[in-house]
Short mmCIF file of C-alpha atoms in Angstrom, two decimals:
data_model
loop_
_atom_site.label_atom_id
_atom_site.label_comp_id
_atom_site.label_asym_id
_atom_site.label_seq_id
_atom_site.Cartn_x
_atom_site.Cartn_y
_atom_site.Cartn_z
CA UNK A 18 -16.83 -77.55 -127.86
CA UNK A 19 -15.28 -79.86 -125.55
CA UNK A 20 -12.45 -81.97 -127.37
CA UNK A 21 -11.16 -84.94 -125.70
CA UNK A 22 -9.29 -86.92 -128.36
CA UNK A 23 -6.81 -85.78 -130.84
CA UNK A 24 -4.06 -87.36 -133.18
CA UNK A 25 -0.62 -85.53 -133.32
CA UNK A 26 2.55 -86.10 -135.13
CA UNK A 27 5.54 -85.46 -133.25
CA UNK A 28 9.23 -85.01 -134.23
CA UNK A 29 12.07 -84.44 -131.98
CA UNK A 30 15.02 -82.47 -133.44
CA UNK A 31 17.86 -83.78 -135.45
CA UNK A 32 21.34 -83.50 -134.04
CA UNK A 33 23.64 -80.67 -135.59
CA UNK A 34 26.34 -81.67 -137.93
CA UNK A 35 29.89 -81.93 -136.73
CA UNK A 36 32.45 -79.42 -138.04
CA UNK A 37 35.78 -80.16 -140.06
CA UNK A 38 37.69 -77.20 -139.22
CA UNK A 39 41.30 -76.46 -138.50
CA UNK A 40 43.21 -74.10 -136.16
CA UNK A 41 44.19 -70.85 -137.96
CA UNK A 42 46.06 -68.13 -136.17
CA UNK A 43 48.73 -65.79 -136.80
CA UNK A 44 52.09 -67.25 -136.43
CA UNK A 45 50.31 -70.81 -136.50
CA UNK A 46 49.46 -71.15 -140.15
CA UNK A 47 49.35 -75.08 -140.03
CA UNK A 48 47.41 -75.83 -136.88
CA UNK A 49 45.78 -78.93 -136.20
CA UNK A 50 42.06 -79.93 -136.31
CA UNK A 51 39.64 -78.18 -133.94
CA UNK A 52 36.16 -78.71 -135.28
CA UNK A 53 33.37 -78.84 -132.62
CA UNK A 54 30.63 -81.15 -132.23
CA UNK A 55 27.08 -80.63 -133.47
CA UNK A 56 24.49 -79.78 -130.82
CA UNK A 57 21.71 -82.05 -129.40
CA UNK A 58 18.35 -82.16 -131.14
CA UNK A 59 15.45 -80.74 -128.84
CA UNK A 60 13.25 -83.41 -126.97
CA UNK A 61 9.59 -83.52 -127.15
CA UNK A 62 7.71 -83.36 -123.71
CA UNK A 63 3.96 -83.58 -122.65
CA UNK A 64 3.43 -81.07 -119.81
CA UNK A 65 0.41 -81.12 -117.30
CA UNK A 66 -1.20 -77.71 -117.37
CA UNK A 67 -4.49 -77.55 -115.26
CA UNK A 68 -5.09 -74.07 -117.32
CA UNK A 69 -5.67 -76.28 -120.53
CA UNK A 70 -9.25 -77.27 -120.50
CA UNK A 71 -9.13 -79.91 -123.35
CA UNK A 72 -7.22 -81.07 -126.38
CA UNK A 73 -8.84 -78.51 -128.98
CA UNK A 74 -5.57 -76.90 -129.95
CA UNK A 75 -4.01 -80.17 -131.18
CA UNK A 76 -7.05 -81.04 -133.28
CA UNK A 77 -6.37 -78.07 -135.26
CA UNK A 78 -2.59 -77.98 -135.12
CA UNK A 79 -1.47 -81.64 -135.06
CA UNK A 80 2.13 -81.39 -136.16
CA UNK A 81 4.65 -80.50 -133.35
CA UNK A 82 8.56 -80.37 -134.17
CA UNK A 83 11.47 -79.71 -131.67
CA UNK A 84 14.25 -77.61 -132.86
CA UNK A 85 17.33 -79.12 -134.58
CA UNK A 86 20.68 -78.88 -133.09
CA UNK A 87 22.94 -76.40 -134.29
CA UNK A 88 26.15 -76.99 -136.48
CA UNK A 89 29.68 -77.31 -134.72
CA UNK A 90 31.90 -74.72 -135.36
CA UNK A 91 35.86 -74.12 -135.33
CA UNK A 92 37.91 -73.64 -132.19
CA UNK A 93 36.24 -76.78 -130.82
CA UNK A 94 32.77 -74.89 -130.44
CA UNK A 95 29.71 -77.25 -129.77
CA UNK A 96 26.60 -76.26 -131.63
CA UNK A 97 23.78 -75.03 -129.62
CA UNK A 98 21.27 -77.61 -128.30
CA UNK A 99 17.87 -77.50 -130.14
CA UNK A 100 14.84 -75.96 -128.15
CA UNK A 101 12.51 -78.60 -126.61
CA UNK A 102 9.00 -78.92 -127.77
CA UNK A 103 6.27 -78.83 -124.99
CA UNK A 104 2.84 -80.03 -125.45
CA UNK A 105 0.75 -78.55 -122.86
CA UNK A 106 -2.12 -80.92 -121.79
CA UNK A 107 -4.93 -81.03 -119.26
CA UNK A 108 -3.98 -83.44 -116.26
CA UNK A 109 -5.53 -86.81 -116.95
CA UNK A 110 -4.22 -87.02 -120.76
CA UNK A 111 -3.03 -90.45 -122.03
CA UNK A 112 -0.76 -91.01 -125.18
CA UNK A 113 -1.03 -94.19 -127.19
CA UNK A 114 0.82 -95.18 -130.28
CA UNK A 115 -1.17 -95.10 -133.36
CA UNK A 116 0.93 -97.75 -134.92
CA UNK A 117 0.60 -100.33 -132.12
CA UNK A 118 -2.17 -98.92 -129.92
CA UNK A 119 0.17 -99.40 -126.99
CA UNK A 120 0.05 -97.10 -123.94
CA UNK A 121 2.99 -94.67 -124.05
CA UNK A 122 2.65 -92.16 -121.24
CA UNK A 123 0.30 -90.42 -119.06
CA UNK A 124 0.37 -86.88 -117.26
CA UNK A 125 -1.85 -86.81 -114.16
CA UNK A 126 -0.52 -83.62 -112.33
CA UNK A 127 -0.22 -79.91 -113.10
CA UNK A 128 3.33 -79.29 -113.80
CA UNK A 129 4.36 -82.84 -114.42
CA UNK A 130 6.88 -83.45 -117.45
CA UNK A 131 6.96 -86.67 -119.09
CA UNK A 132 9.43 -87.23 -122.13
CA UNK A 133 7.69 -88.38 -125.27
CA UNK A 134 10.68 -88.38 -128.02
CA UNK A 135 14.30 -87.94 -127.67
CA UNK A 136 16.33 -85.50 -129.85
CA UNK A 137 19.10 -86.86 -131.81
CA UNK A 138 22.82 -86.51 -130.57
CA UNK A 139 24.99 -84.14 -132.41
CA UNK A 140 27.58 -85.16 -134.88
CA UNK A 141 31.18 -85.31 -134.13
CA UNK A 142 33.70 -82.65 -135.21
CA UNK A 143 37.21 -83.74 -136.96
CA UNK A 144 39.01 -83.48 -133.87
CA UNK A 145 37.66 -86.80 -132.85
CA UNK A 146 39.49 -88.27 -135.88
CA UNK A 147 42.90 -87.06 -135.31
CA UNK A 148 45.51 -89.93 -134.90
CA UNK A 149 49.06 -90.48 -135.09
CA UNK A 150 48.70 -91.43 -138.75
CA UNK A 151 46.01 -88.86 -139.74
CA UNK A 152 47.24 -85.51 -138.38
CA UNK A 153 44.72 -83.53 -140.69
CA UNK A 154 41.52 -85.36 -140.74
CA UNK A 155 38.62 -83.92 -142.77
CA UNK A 156 36.02 -86.49 -141.42
CA UNK A 157 33.10 -85.40 -139.52
CA UNK A 158 29.79 -87.06 -138.69
CA UNK A 159 26.29 -85.77 -139.29
CA UNK A 160 23.87 -85.82 -136.22
CA UNK A 161 21.69 -88.53 -135.36
CA UNK A 162 17.95 -88.20 -136.49
CA UNK A 163 15.42 -87.13 -133.61
CA UNK A 164 12.83 -89.61 -132.80
CA UNK A 165 9.23 -89.35 -134.25
CA UNK A 166 5.98 -90.73 -134.05
CA UNK A 167 2.23 -90.39 -134.12
CA UNK A 168 0.23 -90.69 -131.06
CA UNK A 169 -3.60 -90.66 -129.94
CA UNK A 170 -4.22 -88.40 -127.14
CA UNK A 171 -7.09 -89.28 -124.92
CA UNK A 172 -8.16 -87.09 -121.99
CA UNK A 173 -9.80 -88.89 -118.80
CA UNK A 174 -10.89 -85.91 -116.82
CA UNK A 175 -9.53 -85.66 -113.32
CA UNK A 176 -12.47 -84.55 -111.19
CA UNK A 177 -13.52 -85.10 -107.47
CA UNK A 178 -17.19 -86.22 -108.06
CA UNK A 179 -18.89 -87.20 -111.34
CA UNK A 180 -22.53 -86.64 -112.23
CA UNK A 181 -24.56 -89.20 -114.23
CA UNK A 182 -28.12 -89.65 -115.17
CA UNK A 183 -30.56 -90.21 -117.87
CA UNK A 184 -31.53 -87.31 -120.41
CA UNK A 185 -33.79 -84.68 -118.92
CA UNK A 186 -33.01 -85.77 -115.19
CA UNK A 187 -31.91 -82.03 -114.60
CA UNK A 188 -28.11 -82.52 -114.54
CA UNK A 189 -27.29 -79.30 -116.50
CA UNK A 190 -29.86 -77.49 -114.26
CA UNK A 191 -28.16 -78.91 -111.14
CA UNK A 192 -24.60 -78.14 -112.42
CA UNK A 193 -25.47 -74.25 -113.10
CA UNK A 194 -26.88 -73.92 -109.51
CA UNK A 195 -23.94 -75.73 -107.76
CA UNK A 196 -21.13 -74.41 -109.80
CA UNK A 197 -20.21 -71.27 -111.93
CA UNK A 198 -20.51 -73.49 -114.88
CA UNK A 199 -23.23 -72.58 -117.45
CA UNK A 200 -24.16 -75.57 -119.70
CA UNK A 201 -26.82 -75.40 -122.04
CA UNK A 202 -30.26 -76.24 -120.67
CA UNK A 203 -33.40 -77.51 -122.50
CA UNK A 204 -36.47 -79.78 -122.05
CA UNK A 205 -35.29 -82.25 -124.67
CA UNK A 206 -32.87 -85.20 -124.62
CA UNK A 207 -28.99 -84.71 -125.02
CA UNK A 208 -29.03 -80.97 -124.31
CA UNK A 209 -25.59 -81.74 -123.00
CA UNK A 210 -23.39 -82.87 -125.92
CA UNK A 211 -19.92 -82.79 -124.15
CA UNK A 212 -18.49 -82.96 -120.63
CA UNK A 213 -18.89 -80.11 -118.16
CA UNK A 214 -16.33 -79.32 -115.62
CA UNK A 215 -17.51 -77.04 -112.69
CA UNK A 216 -16.05 -76.19 -109.52
CA UNK A 217 -17.71 -76.55 -106.14
CA UNK A 218 -16.68 -73.75 -103.91
CA UNK A 219 -16.42 -73.95 -100.05
CA UNK A 220 -15.42 -70.38 -99.01
CA UNK A 221 -15.61 -71.32 -95.23
CA UNK A 222 -13.21 -74.11 -95.71
CA UNK A 223 -11.07 -72.30 -98.40
CA UNK A 224 -11.58 -75.36 -100.51
CA UNK A 225 -12.65 -76.10 -104.05
CA UNK A 226 -13.76 -79.44 -105.63
CA UNK A 227 -14.29 -80.36 -109.37
CA UNK A 228 -17.37 -81.83 -110.56
CA UNK A 229 -17.73 -83.58 -113.98
CA UNK A 230 -21.26 -83.70 -115.67
CA UNK A 231 -21.31 -86.18 -118.51
CA UNK A 232 -23.95 -86.15 -121.29
CA UNK A 233 -27.14 -88.34 -120.31
CA UNK A 234 -26.71 -92.09 -120.51
CA UNK A 235 -29.33 -94.37 -122.17
CA UNK A 236 -29.76 -97.88 -121.89
CA UNK A 237 -27.04 -99.47 -123.88
CA UNK A 238 -24.62 -96.76 -123.28
CA UNK A 239 -21.87 -99.47 -122.24
CA UNK A 240 -22.28 -100.99 -125.60
CA UNK A 241 -21.69 -97.28 -127.25
CA UNK A 242 -25.39 -96.63 -127.80
CA UNK A 243 -26.73 -93.10 -127.84
CA UNK A 244 -23.77 -90.92 -127.00
CA UNK A 245 -22.04 -94.22 -125.98
CA UNK A 246 -19.29 -94.88 -123.69
CA UNK A 247 -17.24 -92.00 -125.12
CA UNK A 248 -18.00 -90.04 -122.01
CA UNK A 249 -17.91 -92.36 -119.55
CA UNK A 250 -14.21 -92.51 -119.28
CA UNK A 251 -14.53 -88.96 -117.77
CA UNK A 252 -15.70 -90.40 -114.46
CA UNK A 253 -13.29 -93.13 -114.10
CA UNK A 254 -11.03 -91.11 -112.01
CA UNK A 255 -13.68 -89.51 -109.73
CA UNK A 256 -13.68 -90.33 -106.05
CA UNK A 257 -17.50 -90.01 -105.68
CA UNK A 258 -20.35 -90.47 -108.06
CA UNK A 259 -23.46 -88.40 -107.89
CA UNK A 260 -26.57 -90.21 -109.56
CA UNK A 261 -29.26 -87.78 -110.50
CA UNK A 262 -32.75 -89.34 -110.68
CA UNK A 263 -35.84 -87.80 -111.76
CA UNK A 264 -38.18 -88.69 -108.79
CA UNK A 265 -41.13 -87.23 -110.66
CA UNK A 266 -40.83 -89.72 -113.70
CA UNK A 267 -41.25 -87.03 -116.27
CA UNK A 268 -40.48 -88.85 -119.30
CA UNK A 269 -42.71 -91.92 -118.06
CA UNK A 270 -39.79 -93.93 -116.57
CA UNK A 271 -39.89 -95.23 -112.93
CA UNK A 272 -37.24 -94.00 -110.66
CA UNK A 273 -36.47 -97.31 -109.10
CA UNK A 274 -35.93 -98.62 -112.74
CA UNK A 275 -33.85 -95.49 -113.57
CA UNK A 276 -31.34 -96.25 -110.84
CA UNK A 277 -31.26 -99.83 -111.67
CA UNK A 278 -30.47 -99.28 -115.39
CA UNK A 279 -27.70 -96.69 -114.56
CA UNK A 280 -26.08 -98.91 -112.11
CA UNK A 281 -26.20 -101.63 -114.70
CA UNK A 282 -24.83 -99.60 -117.37
CA UNK A 283 -22.07 -98.26 -115.24
CA UNK A 284 -21.12 -101.67 -114.02
CA UNK A 285 -21.01 -103.16 -117.51
CA UNK A 286 -18.57 -100.51 -118.72
CA UNK A 287 -16.49 -100.92 -115.35
CA UNK A 288 -17.08 -102.62 -112.19
CA UNK A 289 -14.74 -100.16 -110.54
CA UNK A 290 -17.23 -97.53 -111.15
CA UNK A 291 -20.06 -98.88 -109.12
CA UNK A 292 -17.76 -99.74 -106.18
CA UNK A 293 -17.22 -95.80 -105.68
CA UNK A 294 -19.12 -93.91 -103.17
CA UNK A 295 -22.46 -93.00 -104.49
CA UNK A 296 -24.85 -90.33 -103.75
CA UNK A 297 -28.36 -90.19 -105.04
CA UNK A 298 -29.80 -86.76 -105.79
CA UNK A 299 -33.47 -87.27 -105.90
CA UNK A 300 -34.59 -84.17 -108.17
CA UNK A 301 -37.88 -82.53 -108.91
CA UNK A 302 -39.11 -83.00 -105.10
CA UNK A 303 -41.38 -79.77 -105.69
CA UNK A 304 -43.78 -82.21 -107.33
CA UNK A 305 -46.34 -84.30 -105.30
CA UNK A 306 -45.57 -87.35 -107.34
CA UNK A 307 -42.09 -87.10 -106.51
CA UNK A 308 -42.88 -87.23 -102.80
CA UNK A 309 -44.61 -90.75 -103.49
CA UNK A 310 -42.07 -92.10 -105.49
CA UNK A 311 -39.20 -91.18 -103.05
CA UNK A 312 -41.11 -93.28 -100.36
CA UNK A 313 -41.20 -96.36 -102.79
CA UNK A 314 -37.63 -95.65 -103.88
CA UNK A 315 -36.28 -95.60 -100.16
CA UNK A 316 -38.33 -98.97 -99.59
CA UNK A 317 -36.61 -100.38 -102.56
CA UNK A 318 -33.11 -99.03 -101.79
CA UNK A 319 -33.13 -98.63 -98.12
CA UNK A 320 -29.31 -98.29 -97.86
CA UNK A 321 -28.41 -95.65 -100.37
CA UNK A 322 -27.30 -92.15 -99.45
CA UNK A 323 -30.31 -90.15 -100.82
CA UNK A 324 -30.45 -86.34 -100.74
CA UNK A 325 -33.91 -84.96 -101.77
CA UNK A 326 -33.47 -81.80 -104.01
CA UNK A 327 -35.32 -79.76 -106.30
CA UNK A 328 -33.50 -77.57 -109.12
CA UNK A 329 -36.56 -75.51 -109.38
CA UNK A 330 -36.91 -74.49 -105.75
CA UNK A 331 -33.33 -75.14 -104.82
CA UNK A 332 -34.45 -77.16 -102.10
CA UNK A 333 -31.88 -79.58 -100.73
CA UNK A 334 -29.07 -78.14 -102.80
CA UNK A 335 -26.94 -77.10 -99.80
CA UNK A 336 -27.31 -80.52 -98.31
CA UNK A 337 -26.36 -82.16 -101.55
CA UNK A 338 -23.30 -79.82 -101.69
CA UNK A 339 -22.13 -80.67 -98.12
CA UNK A 340 -22.72 -84.41 -98.63
CA UNK A 341 -20.49 -84.26 -101.80
CA UNK A 342 -17.67 -82.59 -99.85
CA UNK A 343 -17.99 -85.18 -96.81
CA UNK A 344 -17.76 -88.12 -99.18
CA UNK A 345 -14.92 -86.78 -101.28
CA UNK A 346 -13.05 -86.25 -98.00
CA UNK A 347 -13.67 -89.57 -96.89
CA UNK A 348 -12.15 -90.98 -100.23
CA UNK A 349 -9.10 -88.70 -100.18
CA UNK A 350 -8.29 -89.98 -96.40
CA UNK A 351 -8.96 -93.70 -97.35
#
């Protein structure tokens, strides 16, 4: 199951305690103070890792603590610094404070490191309290407490192209043809219940693009109806949108109305979505009624970039794959 939200409790390490020690060596029985400082507590970092697919691990293990700093020691030895804690997250993960709801941090790239919480400073050893009037101080300080907090983690998938459509339009079938992904396929609404990420491979160009398939939309999705806008955020970062239309009108809907309603829902959620390059994949062209409907569709929307396809016969699949590549590359260079 694809987990794109999680709440975590994070705690940076506390600083180590300073040492109240005195120099004791042969022939120097009454040496001065030599207590070392405590070590710094470990920090908490978010680290982008493209090998991590979602936030599942943090839903079941929400508590992450960095290591405390070590205690100071005699001979002015500073305690060991605490080991940092790393949250390895998919690129596109955003952190919000649960207390205020405010944006805290965002991880966008593989290998990117973002500091979430700082570890506490180590305490001072008694060497720091030596003075002309206090030759043998026994004072020391405890380390500072590390920062802590509760965060909501939200994943907005980073993919090159995003596919949207109404239930039963054939999105899962198309994804299984275009990419190695194997989503569940069935002749009933909401077969897809979570986001599928597939890879479009172009061996002759030695390139790979990512395709995000979100669960089928319904009218009112922007108002959180059906599966709601929970999944629409996963196409916010896409460069290109592929809108899949059931040109055969299998569920009794008109293809022209499907496109109009989909664009309206996307626009209500975010106007920036409908400003992206759009490719219309006209599916089920193996059916006679689809050929007739496509003519009416083109008359209604003459300026659209339309690729006729059939997931059954795989007609037009290569052309669609090539058009996705072309439009993505145009967006990259823009």
